[in-house]
CSV table of C-alpha atoms and ligand atoms in Angstrom, one decimal:
chain,number,residue,atom,x,y,z
A,1,MET,CA,25.6,-0.4,-3.0
A,2,SER,CA,22.8,-2.4,-4.4
A,3,LYS,CA,19.4,-0.7,-5.5
A,4,ARG,CA,17.2,-1.1,-2.4
A,5,ILE,CA,13.6,-0.5,-2.0
A,6,VAL,CA,11.6,0.0,1.3
A,7,SER,CA,7.9,0.3,1.5
A,8,GLY,CA,5.4,-0.6,3.9
A,9,MET,CA,1.6,-1.1,4.4
A,10,ARG,CA,-0.5,-0.5,7.5
A,11,PRO,CA,-2.5,-3.4,8.3
A,12,THR,CA,-6.0,-2.6,7.6
A,13,GLY,CA,-7.2,-6.1,7.0
A,14,ARG,CA,-8.2,-7.8,3.7
A,15,LEU,CA,-7.0,-5.9,0.8
A,16,HIS,CA,-9.0,-4.8,-2.0
A,17,LEU,CA,-8.6,-4.1,-5.9
A,18,GLY,CA,-7.3,-0.6,-5.3
A,19,HIS,CA,-4.5,-1.7,-3.0
A,20,TYR,CA,-3.5,-4.4,-5.7
A,21,HIS,CA,-3.4,-2.1,-8.5
A,22,GLY,CA,-2.3,0.9,-6.4
A,23,VAL,CA,0.5,-0.9,-4.5
A,24,LEU,CA,0.9,-4.5,-4.6
A,25,ASP,CA,1.1,-5.3,-8.4
A,26,ASN,CA,4.0,-2.8,-8.2
A,27,TRP,CA,5.8,-4.4,-5.4
A,28,VAL,CA,5.5,-7.8,-7.3
A,29,LYS,CA,7.5,-6.4,-10.1
A,30,LEU,CA,10.0,-4.4,-8.1
A,31,GLN,CA,11.2,-7.8,-6.2
A,32,GLU,CA,12.7,-8.7,-9.5
A,33,GLU,CA,14.9,-5.7,-10.0
A,34,TYR,CA,15.5,-4.5,-6.5
A,35,ARG,CA,16.7,-5.6,-3.0
A,36,CYS,CA,13.3,-5.2,-1.4
A,37,PHE,CA,12.0,-4.9,2.2
A,38,PHE,CA,8.4,-4.9,2.4
A,39,PHE,CA,6.7,-4.5,5.7
A,40,ALA,CA,3.6,-4.6,7.8
A,41,ALA,CA,3.5,-1.2,9.5
A,42,ASP,CA,1.9,-2.1,12.7
A,43,TRP,CA,3.4,0.4,14.8
A,44,HIS,CA,1.9,3.0,12.3
A,45,SER,CA,-1.5,1.5,12.9
A,46,LEU,CA,-1.0,3.0,16.7
A,47,THR,CA,-1.0,6.3,15.3
A,48,THR,CA,-4.7,6.4,14.6
A,49,GLU,CA,-5.9,3.1,16.3
A,50,TYR,CA,-4.1,3.2,19.7
A,51,ALA,CA,-7.5,3.1,21.6
A,52,ASP,CA,-8.5,-0.1,20.1
A,53,THR,CA,-5.9,-2.5,19.2
A,54,SER,CA,-7.9,-5.6,18.9
A,55,GLY,CA,-7.8,-5.9,15.1
A,56,ILE,CA,-4.3,-5.4,14.3
A,57,ARG,CA,-2.8,-8.9,14.5
A,58,GLU,CA,-5.6,-10.1,12.6
A,59,SER,CA,-5.4,-7.4,10.1
A,60,THR,CA,-1.7,-8.0,9.7
A,61,ARG,CA,-2.4,-12.0,8.9
A,62,GLU,CA,-5.0,-11.2,6.4
A,63,MET,CA,-2.9,-8.5,4.5
A,64,VAL,CA,0.2,-10.8,4.5
A,65,LEU,CA,-1.8,-13.8,3.1
A,66,ASP,CA,-3.0,-11.3,0.3
A,67,TRP,CA,0.7,-10.3,-0.3
A,68,LEU,CA,1.9,-13.9,-0.6
A,69,ALA,CA,-1.2,-15.1,-2.6
A,70,PHE,CA,-0.7,-12.1,-5.2
A,71,GLY,CA,2.9,-12.6,-5.8
A,72,LEU,CA,5.3,-11.5,-3.0
A,73,ASP,CA,7.9,-14.1,-2.8
A,74,PRO,CA,9.8,-14.4,0.4
A,75,ASP,CA,12.8,-15.8,-1.4
A,76,ARG,CA,12.9,-12.9,-3.6
A,77,CYS,CA,12.1,-10.1,-0.8
A,78,THR,CA,12.2,-9.6,2.8
A,79,ILE,CA,8.7,-9.5,4.1
A,80,PHE,CA,8.6,-8.6,7.8
A,81,GLU,CA,6.7,-7.0,10.6
A,82,GLN,CA,7.9,-3.6,12.1
A,83,SER,CA,7.2,-4.3,15.6
A,84,LEU,CA,9.4,-7.4,15.3
A,85,VAL,CA,12.3,-5.3,14.6
A,86,PRO,CA,12.9,-2.8,17.4
A,87,HIS,CA,15.9,-1.1,15.9
A,88,HIS,CA,13.3,1.1,14.0
A,89,SER,CA,12.1,2.6,17.3
A,90,GLU,CA,15.8,3.3,18.5
A,91,LEU,CA,16.6,5.0,15.4
A,92,CYS,CA,13.2,6.8,15.5
A,93,LEU,CA,14.3,8.0,19.0
A,94,ILE,CA,17.7,9.3,17.8
A,95,LEU,CA,16.3,11.0,14.8
A,96,GLY,CA,13.4,12.7,16.9
A,97,MET,CA,16.1,14.4,18.7
A,98,ILE,CA,17.3,16.2,15.5
A,99,THR,CA,14.1,16.9,13.7
A,100,PRO,CA,12.6,20.3,14.2
A,101,VAL,CA,8.9,20.2,15.2
A,102,ALA,CA,8.1,22.7,12.6
A,103,TRP,CA,9.1,20.2,10.0
A,104,LEU,CA,6.5,17.8,11.3
A,105,GLU,CA,3.7,20.6,11.7
A,106,ARG,CA,4.1,21.6,8.2
A,107,ASN,CA,3.6,18.0,7.0
A,108,PRO,CA,0.4,18.7,4.8
A,109,THR,CA,-1.1,15.1,5.9
A,110,TYR,CA,-0.8,16.0,9.5
A,111,LYS,CA,-3.7,18.5,9.3
A,112,GLU,CA,-5.5,16.9,6.7
A,113,MET,CA,-5.8,13.4,8.7
A,114,GLN,CA,-6.8,15.5,11.9
A,115,ASP,CA,-9.6,17.0,9.9
A,116,ASN,CA,-10.8,13.8,8.3
A,117,LEU,CA,-10.5,11.8,11.4
A,118,GLU,CA,-11.9,14.5,13.8
A,119,HIS,CA,-13.8,11.8,16.0
A,120,LYS,CA,-10.5,10.6,17.1
A,121,ASP,CA,-7.9,12.6,19.4
A,122,LEU,CA,-4.8,12.6,17.3
A,123,SER,CA,-3.2,15.3,19.1
A,124,THR,CA,-0.5,13.0,20.4
A,125,PHE,CA,3.2,13.1,20.4
A,126,GLY,CA,3.4,9.8,18.2
A,127,PHE,CA,0.9,11.2,15.5
A,128,LEU,CA,2.7,14.3,15.0
A,129,GLY,CA,6.1,12.3,14.9
A,130,TYR,CA,5.0,9.7,12.6
A,131,PRO,CA,7.2,11.0,9.6
A,132,VAL,CA,10.1,10.3,12.1
A,133,LEU,CA,9.1,6.7,12.4
A,134,MET,CA,8.6,6.6,8.6
A,135,ALA,CA,12.1,7.8,7.9
A,136,SER,CA,13.7,5.5,10.4
A,137,ASP,CA,11.9,2.7,8.5
A,138,ILE,CA,13.3,3.8,5.4
A,139,ILE,CA,16.9,4.8,5.9
A,140,ILE,CA,17.5,2.2,8.4
A,141,TYR,CA,17.8,-0.2,5.2
A,142,LYS,CA,19.8,2.4,3.4
A,143,ALA,CA,17.0,2.6,0.9
A,144,THR,CA,18.0,4.3,-2.3
A,145,ARG,CA,14.4,4.0,-3.8
A,146,VAL,CA,11.1,4.6,-2.5
A,147,PRO,CA,7.9,3.8,-4.5
A,148,VAL,CA,5.6,6.7,-4.0
A,149,GLY,CA,2.8,8.6,-5.8
A,150,HIS,CA,2.9,12.2,-6.3
A,151,ASP,CA,0.7,13.0,-3.2
A,152,GLN,CA,3.4,11.2,-1.0
A,153,LEU,CA,6.3,13.2,-2.1
A,154,PRO,CA,6.2,15.6,0.8
A,155,HIS,CA,6.6,12.6,3.1
A,156,LEU,CA,9.5,11.5,1.1
A,157,GLU,CA,10.9,15.0,1.5
A,158,ILE,CA,10.9,14.8,5.1
A,159,THR,CA,13.0,11.5,5.1
A,160,ARG,CA,15.4,13.0,2.8
A,161,GLU,CA,15.8,16.1,5.1
A,162,ILE,CA,16.2,14.0,8.2
A,163,ALA,CA,18.8,11.8,6.6
A,164,ARG,CA,20.7,15.0,5.5
A,165,ARG,CA,20.5,16.4,8.8
A,166,PHE,CA,21.7,13.3,10.4
A,167,ASN,CA,24.9,13.1,7.7
A,168,HIS,CA,25.6,16.9,8.3
A,169,LEU,CA,25.6,16.5,12.2
A,170,TYR,CA,27.4,13.2,12.6
A,171,GLY,CA,29.0,12.1,9.4
A,172,PRO,CA,27.9,10.3,6.1
A,173,VAL,CA,25.7,7.2,7.1
A,174,PHE,CA,22.4,7.3,5.2
A,175,PRO,CA,21.8,7.6,1.4
A,176,GLU,CA,19.1,10.1,0.6
A,177,PRO,CA,16.3,7.9,-0.8
A,178,GLU,CA,15.0,8.9,-4.2
A,179,ALA,CA,11.4,8.7,-5.1
A,180,LEU,CA,10.5,5.9,-7.4
A,181,LEU,CA,7.4,7.7,-8.8
A,182,THR,CA,4.8,5.1,-9.7
A,183,GLU,CA,1.7,5.9,-12.0
A,184,THR,CA,-1.0,3.8,-10.7
A,185,PRO,CA,-4.6,3.8,-11.8
A,186,LYS,CA,-6.8,5.4,-9.1
A,187,LEU,CA,-9.6,2.6,-8.7
A,188,LEU,CA,-12.9,3.6,-8.3
A,189,GLY,CA,-15.3,1.7,-5.8
A,190,LEU,CA,-18.7,0.0,-6.9
A,191,ASP,CA,-20.5,3.6,-5.9
A,192,GLY,CA,-17.9,5.9,-8.0
A,193,ARG,CA,-16.0,6.9,-5.0
A,194,LYS,CA,-12.3,6.0,-4.6
A,195,MET,CA,-12.4,2.4,-3.5
A,196,SER,CA,-12.1,2.2,0.2
A,197,LYS,CA,-13.0,-0.2,3.1
A,198,SER,CA,-14.4,2.5,5.1
A,199,TYR,CA,-16.9,3.5,2.2
A,200,GLY,CA,-18.0,-0.2,2.1
A,201,ASN,CA,-17.6,-0.1,-1.8
A,202,SER,CA,-14.7,-2.7,-2.3
A,203,ILE,CA,-13.9,-5.8,-4.2
A,204,TYR,CA,-11.7,-7.7,-2.2
A,205,LEU,CA,-8.8,-10.0,-3.1
A,206,SER,CA,-10.2,-12.7,-1.0
A,207,ASP,CA,-13.8,-12.2,-2.2
A,208,ASN,CA,-15.1,-15.5,-3.9
A,209,ALA,CA,-16.3,-15.8,-7.7
A,210,ASP,CA,-20.1,-15.1,-6.6
A,211,GLU,CA,-19.3,-12.2,-4.4
A,212,THR,CA,-17.4,-10.5,-7.1
A,213,ARG,CA,-20.0,-11.1,-9.6
A,214,LYS,CA,-22.5,-9.7,-7.4
A,215,LYS,CA,-20.7,-6.7,-6.5
A,216,ILE,CA,-19.7,-5.9,-10.2
A,217,MET,CA,-23.3,-6.1,-11.2
A,218,SER,CA,-24.1,-3.5,-8.6
A,219,MET,CA,-21.4,-1.0,-9.9
A,220,VAL,CA,-22.6,2.3,-11.0
A,221,THR,CA,-22.4,2.9,-14.7
A,222,ASP,CA,-23.0,5.9,-16.9
A,223,THR,CA,-25.6,7.8,-14.9
A,224,GLN,CA,-26.6,9.7,-17.9
A,225,ARG,CA,-27.8,6.4,-19.5
A,226,VAL,CA,-31.1,6.0,-17.9
A,227,ARG,CA,-33.1,3.8,-20.4
A,228,ARG,CA,-31.5,0.7,-22.4
A,229,ALA,CA,-32.0,2.4,-25.5
A,230,ASP,CA,-30.0,5.7,-24.5
A,231,PRO,CA,-26.5,5.5,-25.9
A,232,GLY,CA,-23.8,5.6,-23.2
A,233,ASP,CA,-20.4,6.8,-22.7
A,234,PRO,CA,-17.7,4.5,-21.3
A,235,GLU,CA,-15.8,7.7,-20.2
A,236,ARG,CA,-18.7,8.5,-17.6
A,237,CYS,CA,-19.0,4.9,-16.6
A,238,VAL,CA,-17.6,3.8,-13.2
A,239,ALA,CA,-17.6,0.2,-14.2
A,240,PHE,CA,-15.3,0.8,-17.4
A,241,ASN,CA,-12.5,1.7,-14.9
A,242,LEU,CA,-12.5,-2.0,-14.3
A,243,HIS,CA,-13.0,-3.1,-18.1
A,244,ARG,CA,-9.8,-0.9,-18.8
A,245,LEU,CA,-7.8,-3.4,-16.4
A,246,TYR,CA,-9.1,-6.7,-16.9
A,247,VAL,CA,-11.0,-6.9,-20.7
A,248,PRO,CA,-8.7,-7.4,-23.5
A,249,GLN,CA,-8.3,-4.7,-26.1
A,250,GLU,CA,-10.1,-6.6,-28.8
A,251,LYS,CA,-13.1,-7.1,-26.7
A,252,LEU,CA,-13.0,-3.2,-25.7
A,253,ASP,CA,-13.0,-2.4,-29.4
A,254,GLU,CA,-16.4,-4.1,-29.3
A,255,ILE,CA,-17.6,-2.7,-26.3
A,256,VAL,CA,-17.0,0.9,-26.6
A,257,PRO,CA,-18.8,1.5,-30.2
A,258,ALA,CA,-21.7,-0.9,-28.9
A,259,CYS,CA,-22.1,1.2,-25.7
A,260,LYS,CA,-22.0,4.6,-27.6
A,261,SER,CA,-24.8,3.3,-30.0
A,262,ALA,CA,-26.8,1.6,-27.3
A,263,GLY,CA,-25.8,-1.7,-28.9
A,264,ILE,CA,-25.2,-3.4,-25.7
A,265,GLY,CA,-27.0,-3.0,-22.2
A,266,CYS,CA,-25.0,-2.3,-19.0
A,267,VAL,CA,-26.3,-5.6,-17.6
A,268,GLU,CA,-25.0,-7.6,-20.4
A,269,CYS,CA,-21.7,-5.4,-20.3
A,270,LYS,CA,-21.1,-6.0,-16.7
A,271,LYS,CA,-21.7,-9.6,-16.9
A,272,VAL,CA,-19.0,-9.7,-19.6
A,273,LEU,CA,-16.8,-7.7,-17.3
A,274,ALA,CA,-17.4,-9.9,-14.1
A,275,GLU,CA,-16.3,-13.0,-16.0
A,276,TYR,CA,-13.0,-11.6,-17.1
A,277,VAL,CA,-12.3,-10.3,-13.5
A,278,VAL,CA,-13.2,-13.5,-12.0
A,279,ASP,CA,-11.2,-15.7,-14.4
A,280,ASN,CA,-8.2,-13.3,-14.0
A,281,LEU,CA,-8.2,-13.4,-10.2
A,282,ALA,CA,-9.0,-17.2,-9.8
A,283,PRO,CA,-5.6,-18.4,-9.7
A,284,PHE,CA,-4.6,-16.0,-7.1
A,285,ARG,CA,-7.7,-16.7,-5.1
A,286,SER,CA,-7.2,-20.4,-5.0
A,287,ARG,CA,-3.5,-20.0,-4.1
A,288,ARG,CA,-4.9,-17.5,-1.1
A,289,ASP,CA,-7.1,-20.7,0.1
A,290,ASP,CA,-4.2,-23.1,0.0
A,291,LEU,CA,-1.9,-20.6,2.0
A,292,ALA,CA,-4.7,-19.8,4.3
A,293,ALA,CA,-5.0,-23.5,5.1
A,294,ASP,CA,-1.6,-23.5,7.0
A,295,PRO,CA,-2.3,-21.8,10.3
A,296,ASP,CA,1.5,-20.9,10.9
A,297,LEU,CA,2.4,-19.9,7.4
A,298,VAL,CA,2.1,-16.1,7.9
A,299,GLU,CA,3.7,-16.0,11.3
A,300,ASP,CA,6.8,-18.2,10.1
A,301,VAL,CA,7.2,-16.0,7.0
A,302,LEU,CA,7.2,-12.8,9.2
A,303,SER,CA,9.4,-14.0,11.8
A,304,ASP,CA,12.0,-15.3,9.3
A,305,GLY,CA,11.8,-12.1,7.4
A,306,SER,CA,11.9,-10.0,10.6
A,307,ARG,CA,15.0,-12.0,11.5
A,308,LYS,CA,16.6,-11.2,8.2
A,309,ALA,CA,15.6,-7.5,8.5
A,310,GLN,CA,17.0,-7.3,12.0
A,311,GLU,CA,20.5,-8.2,10.6
A,312,GLU,CA,20.3,-5.3,8.2
A,313,SER,CA,19.0,-2.9,10.5
A,314,GLY,CA,21.4,-3.8,13.3
A,315,SER,CA,24.3,-3.0,11.3
A,316,THR,CA,23.2,0.3,10.4
A,317,LEU,CA,22.5,0.9,14.1
A,318,ALA,CA,26.2,-0.1,14.7
A,319,GLU,CA,27.3,2.6,12.2
A,320,VAL,CA,24.7,5.2,13.7
A,321,ARG,CA,26.1,4.5,17.3
A,322,GLU,CA,29.6,4.9,16.0
A,323,ALA,CA,28.9,8.1,14.2
A,324,LEU,CA,27.3,9.4,17.5
A,325,LYS,CA,30.4,8.3,19.3
A,326,PHE,CA,28.4,6.3,21.8
B,401,SF4,S1,-22.6,-0.4,-21.6
B,401,SF4,FE1,-20.9,-0.9,-20.3
B,401,SF4,S2,-19.6,0.7,-20.8
B,401,SF4,FE2,-21.3,1.5,-21.6
B,401,SF4,S3,-22.3,2.5,-19.5
B,401,SF4,FE3,-23.0,0.5,-19.7
B,401,SF4,S4,-21.6,-0.8,-18.2
B,401,SF4,FE4,-20.6,1.1,-18.8
């Protein structure tokens, strides 16, 4: 069987640099090597946003525009929308019948998210059962690998257990997907916390050059460097996270000693950084503007990709029904 990857993103709107360096950049590389299925996980949005669904469609469009502008190619991978492929929900129902509730309750994210989002009522069947939907999303394409970080390994383990249980009960239909561990830099936001839309500390892929410059100039640096004459330490500097990703090594070799000897000020240093970031992102951003000018593009890509996904998921479901003797 060909090497297959399945991965999805919940549509939360425009993507920021944390998404790019944490996920999207990796997807773009994977599409060259694997048969890839990448999807907008709009049903997953319902698990926490069921009370207000008004932003999901627009968020999906913005997110997929970012995917396309930053390198996902519909000719190299299948890009689709989860809710346009109803087979996921049929498999989810079947897998729900064989998944012990205890497996879901011990999911570490379940309690953690309930605590983090305590202003929302997450005591729903759908929220408890979202790992079953996730398992359906993955195994319906007979994925062999799933790109995950260390913190997501417990989720993948539930998927593997569900696939194993199905195969044990009804016969071998699903491969147990393996983790494709990806080391990704945890990108810090402008204020030094994790970059996140909810903290308002993000640089978006769709920001223009001036917005990007302004945000970078506001970034926290080494807080122990109070005066210009104080020596700094890049290891304590939030902005330096971005230097590592965008500034060429020969320039870093100048900046690091200059910072440590107070030979360069933070304002000047962040100006240098901002120009590298802006130059690096410029071609992608201009492509995004071009793509955004076509109002039908995202819908066309998603409906075309969803049709292709449906062919694959439909043939797996035929095997599932056969195995169940339906
Ligand atoms: S000089 Fe540059 S690396 Fe050093 S603390 Fe300031 S911004 Fe950070």
